[in-house]
PDB file of C-alpha atoms in Angstrom:
ATOM      1  CA  LEU A 538     146.492 100.027 103.608  1.00  0.00           C
ATOM      2  CA  ALA A 539     149.685  98.268 104.699  1.00  0.00           C
ATOM      3  CA  ARG A 540     151.720 101.318 103.752  1.00  0.00           C
ATOM      4  CA  ARG A 541     149.431 103.520 105.776  1.00  0.00           C
ATOM      5  CA  ALA A 542     149.821 101.255 108.812  1.00  0.00           C
ATOM      6  CA  VAL A 543     153.523 101.423 108.613  1.00  0.00           C
ATOM      7  CA  VAL A 544     153.418 105.274 108.503  1.00  0.00           C
ATOM      8  CA  VAL A 545     150.967 105.320 111.369  1.00  0.00           C
ATOM      9  CA  ARG A 546     153.408 103.278 113.562  1.00  0.00           C
ATOM     10  CA  ALA A 547     156.122 105.860 112.831  1.00  0.00           C
ATOM     11  CA  LEU A 548     154.005 108.504 114.702  1.00  0.00           C
ATOM     12  CA  LEU A 549     154.885 106.549 117.938  1.00  0.00           C
ATOM     13  CA  ASP A 550     151.390 107.115 119.352  1.00  0.00           C
ATOM     14  CA  PRO A 551     150.291 103.855 121.156  1.00  0.00           C
ATOM     15  CA  ALA A 552     146.515 104.259 120.461  1.00  0.00           C
ATOM     16  CA  LEU A 553     147.203 104.775 116.700  1.00  0.00           C
ATOM     17  CA  SER A 554     149.673 101.899 116.607  1.00  0.00           C
ATOM     18  CA  ALA A 555     147.097  99.557 118.232  1.00  0.00           C
ATOM     19  CA  ALA A 556     144.373 100.764 115.876  1.00  0.00           C
ATOM     20  CA  ALA A 557     146.688 100.012 112.994  1.00  0.00           C
ATOM     21  CA  SER A 558     147.352  96.442 114.237  1.00  0.00           C
ATOM     22  CA  ARG A 559     143.696  95.900 114.757  1.00  0.00           C
ATOM     23  CA  ALA A 560     143.061  96.865 111.119  1.00  0.00           C
ATOM     24  CA  GLU A 561     145.805  94.703 109.744  1.00  0.00           C
ATOM     25  CA  SER A 562     144.652  91.599 111.808  1.00  0.00           C
ATOM     26  CA  ALA A 563     141.022  92.120 111.130  1.00  0.00           C
ATOM     27  CA  SER A 564     138.964  89.506 109.188  1.00  0.00           C
ATOM     28  CA  ARG A 565     137.740  90.509 105.651  1.00  0.00           C
ATOM     29  CA  SER A 566     134.243  90.913 107.014  1.00  0.00           C
ATOM     30  CA  GLU A 567     135.544  93.363 109.711  1.00  0.00           C
ATOM     31  CA  ARG A 568     138.264  95.084 107.864  1.00  0.00           C
ATOM     32  CA  GLU A 569     136.383  98.015 106.555  1.00  0.00           C
ATOM     33  CA  LEU A 570     135.039  98.939 110.038  1.00  0.00           C
ATOM     34  CA  ALA A 571     138.570  98.592 111.574  1.00  0.00           C
ATOM     35  CA  GLU A 572     140.126 100.792 108.725  1.00  0.00           C
ATOM     36  CA  ASN A 573     137.508 103.360 109.159  1.00  0.00           C
ATOM     37  CA  GLU A 574     138.171 103.533 112.826  1.00  0.00           C
ATOM     38  CA  LEU A 575     141.843 104.074 112.135  1.00  0.00           C
ATOM     39  CA  SER A 576     140.878 106.844 109.688  1.00  0.00           C
ATOM     40  CA  GLY A 577     138.742 108.592 112.339  1.00  0.00           C
ATOM     41  CA  LEU A 578     141.631 108.641 114.752  1.00  0.00           C
ATOM     42  CA  LEU A 579     143.995 109.901 112.088  1.00  0.00           C
ATOM     43  CA  GLY A 580     141.561 112.664 111.340  1.00  0.00           C
ATOM     44  CA  VAL A 581     142.240 114.411 114.644  1.00  0.00           C
ATOM     45  CA  VAL A 582     145.946 114.203 114.396  1.00  0.00           C
ATOM     46  CA  ASP A 583     147.561 117.673 114.366  1.00  0.00           C
ATOM     47  CA  ARG A 584     149.559 117.458 111.223  1.00  0.00           C
ATOM     48  CA  SER A 585     151.367 120.713 111.877  1.00  0.00           C
ATOM     49  CA  ALA A 586     153.040 119.254 114.844  1.00  0.00           C
ATOM     50  CA  LEU A 587     154.560 116.382 112.867  1.00  0.00           C
ATOM     51  CA  ALA A 588     157.946 116.475 111.190  1.00  0.00           C
ATOM     52  CA  PRO A 589     157.353 117.749 107.630  1.00  0.00           C
ATOM     53  CA  ALA A 590     158.800 114.612 106.087  1.00  0.00           C
ATOM     54  CA  LEU A 591     156.531 112.346 108.303  1.00  0.00           C
ATOM     55  CA  ALA A 592     153.516 114.609 107.524  1.00  0.00           C
ATOM     56  CA  PHE A 593     154.056 114.338 103.818  1.00  0.00           C
ATOM     57  CA  GLU A 594     154.444 110.440 104.107  1.00  0.00           C
ATOM     58  CA  LEU A 595     151.175 110.297 105.978  1.00  0.00           C
ATOM     59  CA  ALA A 596     149.258 112.454 103.477  1.00  0.00           C
ATOM     60  CA  ASP A 597     150.680 110.417 100.568  1.00  0.00           C
ATOM     61  CA  ALA A 598     149.673 107.135 102.121  1.00  0.00           C
ATOM     62  CA  GLU A 599     146.205 108.474 102.730  1.00  0.00           C
ATOM     63  CA  GLU A 600     145.873 109.685  99.287  1.00  0.00           C
ATOM     64  CA  ARG A 601     147.000 106.277  97.917  1.00  0.00           C
ATOM     65  CA  VAL A 602     144.288 104.503  99.959  1.00  0.00           C
ATOM     66  CA  VAL A 603     141.678 106.724  98.408  1.00  0.00           C
ATOM     67  CA  LEU A 604     142.881 106.075  94.957  1.00  0.00           C
ATOM     68  CA  ALA A 605     143.335 102.359  95.562  1.00  0.00           C
ATOM     69  CA  ARG A 606     139.890 101.930  96.814  1.00  0.00           C
ATOM     70  CA  ARG A 607     138.452 103.675  93.624  1.00  0.00           C
ATOM     71  CA  VAL A 608     140.421 101.457  91.301  1.00  0.00           C
ATOM     72  CA  HIS A 609     139.541  98.274  93.238  1.00  0.00           C
ATOM     73  CA  ASN A 610     135.731  99.115  93.244  1.00  0.00           C
ATOM     74  CA  ASP A 611     135.974 100.072  89.485  1.00  0.00           C
ATOM     75  CA  ALA A 612     137.556  96.659  88.755  1.00  0.00           C
ATOM     76  CA  VAL A 613     134.912  94.900  90.811  1.00  0.00           C
ATOM     77  CA  ARG A 614     132.145  96.707  89.051  1.00  0.00           C
ATOM     78  CA  ASP A 615     133.647  95.889  85.658  1.00  0.00           C
ATOM     79  CA  THR A 616     134.292  92.237  86.661  1.00  0.00           C
ATOM     80  CA  LEU A 617     130.638  91.734  87.784  1.00  0.00           C
ATOM     81  CA  LEU A 618     129.249  93.220  84.678  1.00  0.00           C
ATOM     82  CA  GLN A 619     131.394  90.867  82.547  1.00  0.00           C
ATOM     83  CA  ARG A 620     130.329  87.930  84.726  1.00  0.00           C
ATOM     84  CA  ARG A 621     126.703  88.664  83.846  1.00  0.00           C
ATOM     85  CA  ARG A 622     127.206  88.324  80.139  1.00  0.00           C
ATOM     86  CA  ARG A 623     125.605  85.395  78.732  1.00  0.00           C
ATOM     87  CA  VAL A 624     128.664  84.020  76.871  1.00  0.00           C
ATOM     88  CA  VAL A 625     130.596  84.274  80.103  1.00  0.00           C
ATOM     89  CA  ARG A 626     127.846  82.259  81.973  1.00  0.00           C
ATOM     90  CA  TRP A 627     127.231  79.783  79.296  1.00  0.00           C
ATOM     91  CA  LEU A 628     130.942  78.908  78.801  1.00  0.00           C
ATOM     92  CA  ARG A 629     131.744  79.178  82.504  1.00  0.00           C
ATOM     93  CA  LEU A 630     134.582  81.552  81.584  1.00  0.00           C
ATOM     94  CA  SER A 631     134.884  82.789  85.313  1.00  0.00           C
ATOM     95  CA  GLY A 632     135.707  79.193  86.304  1.00  0.00           C
ATOM     96  CA  THR A 633     135.763  78.761  90.050  1.00  0.00           C
ATOM     97  CA  ALA A 634     137.012  82.281  90.874  1.00  0.00           C
ATOM     98  CA  PRO A 635     135.229  83.664  93.941  1.00  0.00           C
ATOM     99  CA  GLN A 636     132.807  86.701  93.437  1.00  0.00           C
ATOM    100  CA  PRO A 637     134.844  89.938  94.013  1.00  0.00           C
ATOM    101  CA  SER A 638     133.383  92.341  96.566  1.00  0.00           C
ATOM    102  CA  TYR A 639     133.512  96.112  96.983  1.00  0.00           C
ATOM    103  CA  PHE A 640     135.579  97.673  99.724  1.00  0.00           C
ATOM    104  CA  GLU A 641     133.708 100.268 101.526  1.00  0.00           C
ATOM    105  CA  ILE A 642     136.120 102.562 103.274  1.00  0.00           C
ATOM    106  CA  ALA A 643     135.117 106.125 103.863  1.00  0.00           C
ATOM    107  CA  GLU A 644     136.605 108.758 101.519  1.00  0.00           C
ATOM    108  CA  PRO A 645     137.315 112.199 103.016  1.00  0.00           C
ATOM    109  CA  THR A 646     136.902 115.171 100.807  1.00  0.00           C
ATOM    110  CA  ALA A 647     140.679 115.537 100.935  1.00  0.00           C
ATOM    111  CA  PRO A 648     143.023 112.782 102.403  1.00  0.00           C
ATOM    112  CA  SER A 649     144.144 115.017 105.238  1.00  0.00           C
ATOM    113  CA  ASP A 650     140.582 116.022 106.335  1.00  0.00           C
ATOM    114  CA  ALA A 651     139.122 114.393 109.357  1.00  0.00           C
ATOM    115  CA  VAL A 652     136.728 111.548 108.841  1.00  0.00           C
ATOM    116  CA  MET A 653     133.741 112.470 110.927  1.00  0.00           C
ATOM    117  CA  LEU A 654     131.545 109.591 111.617  1.00  0.00           C
ATOM    118  CA  THR A 655     127.829 110.378 111.961  1.00  0.00           C
ATOM    119  CA  PRO A 656     126.036 107.833 114.160  1.00  0.00           C
ATOM    120  CA  ARG A 657     122.937 106.381 112.484  1.00  0.00           C
ATOM    121  CA  PRO A 658     120.815 103.869 114.399  1.00  0.00           C
ATOM    122  CA  SER A 659     118.337 102.318 111.965  1.00  0.00           C
ATOM    123  CA  ALA A 660     115.476  99.836 112.037  1.00  0.00           C
ATOM    124  CA  ARG A 661     115.003  97.505 109.041  1.00  0.00           C
ATOM    125  CA  VAL A 662     112.418  94.862 108.173  1.00  0.00           C
ATOM    126  CA  VAL A 663     113.189  91.491 106.335  1.00  0.00           C
ATOM    127  CA  LEU A 664     109.848  91.513 104.589  1.00  0.00           C
ATOM    128  CA  THR A 665     109.014  88.206 102.946  1.00  0.00           C
ATOM    129  CA  ASP A 666     106.022  87.091 100.865  1.00  0.00           C
ATOM    130  CA  GLY A 667     104.090  83.709 100.977  1.00  0.00           C
ATOM    131  CA  ALA A 668     106.773  82.059  98.941  1.00  0.00           C
ATOM    132  CA  GLY A 669     109.479  82.989 101.326  1.00  0.00           C
ATOM    133  CA  ARG A 670     110.906  85.706  99.046  1.00  0.00           C
ATOM    134  CA  VAL A 671     112.408  88.913 100.455  1.00  0.00           C
ATOM    135  CA  LEU A 672     111.627  92.386  99.319  1.00  0.00           C
ATOM    136  CA  LEU A 673     114.701  94.350  98.409  1.00  0.00           C
ATOM    137  CA  PHE A 674     115.315  97.799  96.956  1.00  0.00           C
ATOM    138  CA  GLN A 675     118.132  98.690  94.511  1.00  0.00           C
ATOM    139  CA  GLY A 676     119.889 101.877  95.093  1.00  0.00           C
ATOM    140  CA  PHE A 677     123.151 103.766  94.705  1.00  0.00           C
ATOM    141  CA  ASP A 678     125.265 106.497  96.434  1.00  0.00           C
ATOM    142  CA  PRO A 679     125.044 109.746  94.519  1.00  0.00           C
ATOM    143  CA  ALA A 680     128.676 110.172  94.886  1.00  0.00           C
ATOM    144  CA  ARG A 681     129.312 106.663  93.182  1.00  0.00           C
ATOM    145  CA  PRO A 682     126.177 106.342  90.846  1.00  0.00           C
ATOM    146  CA  GLN A 683     127.754 103.592  88.946  1.00  0.00           C
ATOM    147  CA  GLU A 684     127.792 101.120  92.006  1.00  0.00           C
ATOM    148  CA  PHE A 685     124.423  99.668  92.479  1.00  0.00           C
ATOM    149  CA  PHE A 686     123.458  97.548  95.585  1.00  0.00           C
ATOM    150  CA  TRP A 687     120.368  95.879  97.037  1.00  0.00           C
ATOM    151  CA  PHE A 688     119.047  96.587 100.571  1.00  0.00           C
ATOM    152  CA  THR A 689     116.122  95.648 102.769  1.00  0.00           C
ATOM    153  CA  VAL A 690     113.229  97.830 103.736  1.00  0.00           C
ATOM    154  CA  GLY A 691     114.003 100.327 106.574  1.00  0.00           C
ATOM    155  CA  GLY A 692     115.761 103.529 107.529  1.00  0.00           C
ATOM    156  CA  GLY A 693     116.978 105.774 110.289  1.00  0.00           C
ATOM    157  CA  VAL A 694     115.496 105.995 113.657  1.00  0.00           C
ATOM    158  CA  GLU A 695     114.109 109.422 114.485  1.00  0.00           C
ATOM    159  CA  ASN A 696     114.774 111.162 117.815  1.00  0.00           C
ATOM    160  CA  GLY A 697     112.794 109.577 120.728  1.00  0.00           C
ATOM    161  CA  GLU A 698     111.460 106.839 118.475  1.00  0.00           C
ATOM    162  CA  GLU A 699     111.536 103.166 119.533  1.00  0.00           C
ATOM    163  CA  LEU A 700     113.101 100.639 117.124  1.00  0.00           C
ATOM    164  CA  ARG A 701     109.846  98.740 116.521  1.00  0.00           C
ATOM    165  CA  ASP A 702     107.952 101.911 115.860  1.00  0.00           C
ATOM    166  CA  ALA A 703     110.619 103.019 113.476  1.00  0.00           C
ATOM    167  CA  ALA A 704     110.406  99.760 111.571  1.00  0.00           C
ATOM    168  CA  VAL A 705     106.747 100.017 111.215  1.00  0.00           C
ATOM    169  CA  ARG A 706     106.895 103.587 110.055  1.00  0.00           C
ATOM    170  CA  GLU A 707     109.653 102.764 107.518  1.00  0.00           C
ATOM    171  CA  ALA A 708     107.873  99.760 106.177  1.00  0.00           C
ATOM    172  CA  PHE A 709     104.709 101.886 105.534  1.00  0.00           C
ATOM    173  CA  GLU A 710     106.543 104.851 103.942  1.00  0.00           C
ATOM    174  CA  GLU A 711     108.542 102.508 101.630  1.00  0.00           C
ATOM    175  CA  THR A 712     106.107  99.848 100.767  1.00  0.00           C
ATOM    176  CA  GLY A 713     102.600 101.040 101.672  1.00  0.00           C
ATOM    177  CA  VAL A 714     102.053  98.042 104.066  1.00  0.00           C
ATOM    178  CA  LYS A 715     100.575  98.670 107.531  1.00  0.00           C
ATOM    179  CA  LEU A 716     102.239  96.392 109.859  1.00  0.00           C
ATOM    180  CA  ALA A 717     101.104  95.984 113.420  1.00  0.00           C
ATOM    181  CA  PRO A 718     104.016  96.535 115.881  1.00  0.00           C
ATOM    182  CA  GLU A 719     103.291  93.171 117.562  1.00  0.00           C
ATOM    183  CA  SER A 720     103.488  91.354 114.120  1.00  0.00           C
ATOM    184  CA  LEU A 721     107.144  92.087 113.986  1.00  0.00           C
ATOM    185  CA  ILE A 722     109.548  89.487 115.051  1.00  0.00           C
ATOM    186  CA  GLY A 723     112.856  90.502 116.573  1.00  0.00           C
ATOM    187  CA  PRO A 724     115.133  92.238 116.307  1.00  0.00           C
ATOM    188  CA  VAL A 725     116.461  89.018 114.895  1.00  0.00           C
ATOM    189  CA  TRP A 726     119.709  90.529 113.568  1.00  0.00           C
ATOM    190  CA  ARG A 727     122.082  93.400 114.378  1.00  0.00           C
ATOM    191  CA  ARG A 728     124.601  94.855 111.873  1.00  0.00           C
ATOM    192  CA  ARG A 729     127.324  97.357 112.432  1.00  0.00           C
ATOM    193  CA  ALA A 730     128.708  99.196 109.337  1.00  0.00           C
ATOM    194  CA  VAL A 731     130.593 102.307 108.334  1.00  0.00           C
ATOM    195  CA  PHE A 732     129.686 103.641 105.030  1.00  0.00           C
ATOM    196  CA  SER A 733     129.782 106.929 103.019  1.00  0.00           C
ATOM    197  CA  PHE A 734     126.600 108.375 101.391  1.00  0.00           C
ATOM    198  CA  ASP A 735     126.493 111.564  99.355  1.00  0.00           C
ATOM    199  CA  GLY A 736     129.713 112.826 100.971  1.00  0.00           C
ATOM    200  CA  GLU A 737     128.811 112.062 104.545  1.00  0.00           C
ATOM    201  CA  THR A 738     130.320 109.134 106.616  1.00  0.00           C
ATOM    202  CA  PHE A 739     127.937 107.193 108.751  1.00  0.00           C
ATOM    203  CA  ASP A 740     128.551 104.760 111.733  1.00  0.00           C
ATOM    204  CA  ALA A 741     125.483 102.749 111.305  1.00  0.00           C
ATOM    205  CA  GLU A 742     123.925 100.341 113.845  1.00  0.00           C
ATOM    206  CA  GLU A 743     121.075  98.439 111.995  1.00  0.00           C
ATOM    207  CA  TRP A 744     118.551  96.308 113.824  1.00  0.00           C
ATOM    208  CA  PHE A 745     116.523  93.872 111.639  1.00  0.00           C
ATOM    209  CA  PHE A 746     112.984  92.730 112.331  1.00  0.00           C
ATOM    210  CA  TYR A 747     111.090  90.033 110.380  1.00  0.00           C
ATOM    211  CA  ALA A 748     107.578  90.113 109.048  1.00  0.00           C
ATOM    212  CA  SER A 749     105.740  88.138 106.389  1.00  0.00           C
ATOM    213  CA  VAL A 750     102.992  89.481 104.123  1.00  0.00           C
ATOM    214  CA  ASP A 751     101.125  87.970 101.276  1.00  0.00           C
ATOM    215  CA  GLY A 752      99.802  89.706  98.260  1.00  0.00           C
ATOM    216  CA  LEU A 753     101.536  93.007  98.894  1.00  0.00           C
ATOM    217  CA  SER A 754     101.360  95.532  96.020  1.00  0.00           C
ATOM    218  CA  VAL A 755     104.328  97.605  96.744  1.00  0.00           C
ATOM    219  CA  ASP A 756     103.556 101.376  96.866  1.00  0.00           C
ATOM    220  CA  THR A 757     106.588 103.654  96.967  1.00  0.00           C
ATOM    221  CA  SER A 758     104.566 106.991  96.907  1.00  0.00           C
ATOM    222  CA  GLY A 759     105.838 107.571 100.516  1.00  0.00           C
ATOM    223  CA  PHE A 760     109.476 107.910  99.445  1.00  0.00           C
ATOM    224  CA  ASN A 761     111.108 111.063 100.507  1.00  0.00           C
ATOM    225  CA  ASP A 762     113.236 113.120  97.983  1.00  0.00           C
ATOM    226  CA  VAL A 763     116.490 111.193  98.709  1.00  0.00           C
ATOM    227  CA  GLU A 764     114.833 107.854  98.212  1.00  0.00           C
ATOM    228  CA  ASN A 765     113.150 109.122  94.914  1.00  0.00           C
ATOM    229  CA  ALA A 766     116.572 110.164  93.659  1.00  0.00           C
ATOM    230  CA  THR A 767     118.622 107.200  94.623  1.00  0.00           C
ATOM    231  CA  VAL A 768     116.286 104.143  94.597  1.00  0.00           C
ATOM    232  CA  SER A 769     116.226 102.709  91.046  1.00  0.00           C
ATOM    233  CA  GLY A 770     113.863  99.718  91.632  1.00  0.00           C
ATOM    234  CA  TYR A 771     112.751  96.752  93.752  1.00  0.00           C
ATOM    235  CA  ARG A 772     112.133  92.999  93.376  1.00  0.00           C
ATOM    236  CA  TRP A 773     111.335  89.990  95.441  1.00  0.00           C
ATOM    237  CA  TRP A 774     114.258  87.568  95.795  1.00  0.00           C
ATOM    238  CA  SER A 775     114.399  83.868  96.827  1.00  0.00           C
ATOM    239  CA  ALA A 776     117.318  82.665  98.998  1.00  0.00           C
ATOM    240  CA  GLU A 777     118.557  80.643  95.911  1.00  0.00           C
ATOM    241  CA  GLU A 778     118.549  83.616  93.641  1.00  0.00           C
ATOM    242  CA  LEU A 779     120.444  85.641  96.463  1.00  0.00           C
ATOM    243  CA  ALA A 780     123.056  82.964  96.615  1.00  0.00           C
ATOM    244  CA  ALA A 781     123.480  82.980  92.831  1.00  0.00           C
ATOM    245  CA  THR A 782     123.633  86.746  92.242  1.00  0.00           C
ATOM    246  CA  GLU A 783     126.821  88.728  91.849  1.00  0.00           C
ATOM    247  CA  ASP A 784     125.047  91.921  92.693  1.00  0.00           C
ATOM    248  CA  ALA A 785     126.073  93.595  95.977  1.00  0.00           C
ATOM    249  CA  VAL A 786     123.470  92.789  98.596  1.00  0.00           C
ATOM    250  CA  TYR A 787     123.301  93.974 102.198  1.00  0.00           C
ATOM    251  CA  PRO A 788     123.381  92.398 104.657  1.00  0.00           C
ATOM    252  CA  ALA A 789     125.982  90.199 102.900  1.00  0.00           C
ATOM    253  CA  GLN A 790     124.662  87.038 104.757  1.00  0.00           C
ATOM    254  CA  LEU A 791     121.042  87.512 103.643  1.00  0.00           C
ATOM    255  CA  ALA A 792     121.011  84.461 101.331  1.00  0.00           C
ATOM    256  CA  GLU A 793     122.545  82.259 104.072  1.00  0.00           C
ATOM    257  CA  LEU A 794     120.275  83.373 106.962  1.00  0.00           C
ATOM    258  CA  LEU A 795     116.867  84.060 104.975  1.00  0.00           C
ATOM    259  CA  PRO A 796     115.652  80.412 105.256  1.00  0.00           C
ATOM    260  CA  SER A 797     115.993  80.272 109.092  1.00  0.00           C
ATOM    261  CA  LEU A 798     113.622  83.132 109.500  1.00  0.00           C
ATOM    262  CA  THR A 799     110.671  80.882 108.876  1.00  0.00           C
ATOM    263  CA  ALA A 800     111.526  78.856 111.818  1.00  0.00           C
ATOM    264  CA  GLU A 801     110.470  79.880 115.375  1.00  0.00           C
ATOM    265  CA  TRP A 802     112.613  82.604 116.764  1.00  0.00           C
ATOM    266  CA  ASP A 803     114.590  81.594 119.729  1.00  0.00           C
ATOM    267  CA  GLY A 804     114.687  85.258 121.186  1.00  0.00           C
ATOM    268  CA  ARG A 805     118.381  85.863 120.357  1.00  0.00           C
ATOM    269  CA  THR A 806     119.561  88.904 118.253  1.00  0.00           C
ATOM    270  CA  ARG A 807     122.469  87.669 116.123  1.00  0.00           C
ATOM    271  CA  THR A 808     125.186  89.788 114.778  1.00  0.00           C
ATOM    272  CA  VAL A 809     125.389  89.705 110.935  1.00  0.00           C
ATOM    273  CA  ARG A 810     127.569  91.479 108.349  1.00  0.00           C
TER     274      ARG A 810
END
């Protein structure tokens, strides 16, 4: 990424240079979004107008980013698998090392291809049971089936649909629960993320509502074809279990923020990652 930023500055384009600087100075939680914004700007650069040597350097830097991301995420996956082994946990072989995390930067089909971001507003529901545990689904990207992650109930907002109505519909389709729109609290959180799924790159804006149910028997018969193919299971999680797990969970702050949902909502929509 640092090498790509150096090459970008050599293009002598103020907007690209500013985007490269924003990416380099971004915090870890904002780095993926900033790097993807830079990728989007690079995607519309006319490579034929560049000096051949500079065009080659740019293409080479972009290809190295793609390869490095794959190597990094493979290493994260292998590390997390090792840390789940009983002997590693019993003997505390991981010591005080922090939990590694995946780096979610969009991968174009070819490094020189434009990274087209598809806007995707979505409505999600932090659905808890009587014990305060949250329902999460486990799934994977068909392009990277070895990388599993957990996520909340919810999905994309359809054309002309209100956020609250979309949350109610998604909750019913994915769990079988019929929530009254007025029973949803929020939106309590907002999350912005850029991610790739099955070869397409999305600019996601997620709005989270909160609802509590008791005695829910989850019914996934309303899953669509994509969900049936990519969702591998579900379970209820306590905040303590989320804080202790080394699995990838989205939003990343769920363990930290889950306990506060049981308190009275102050009407503010907070930004989460």
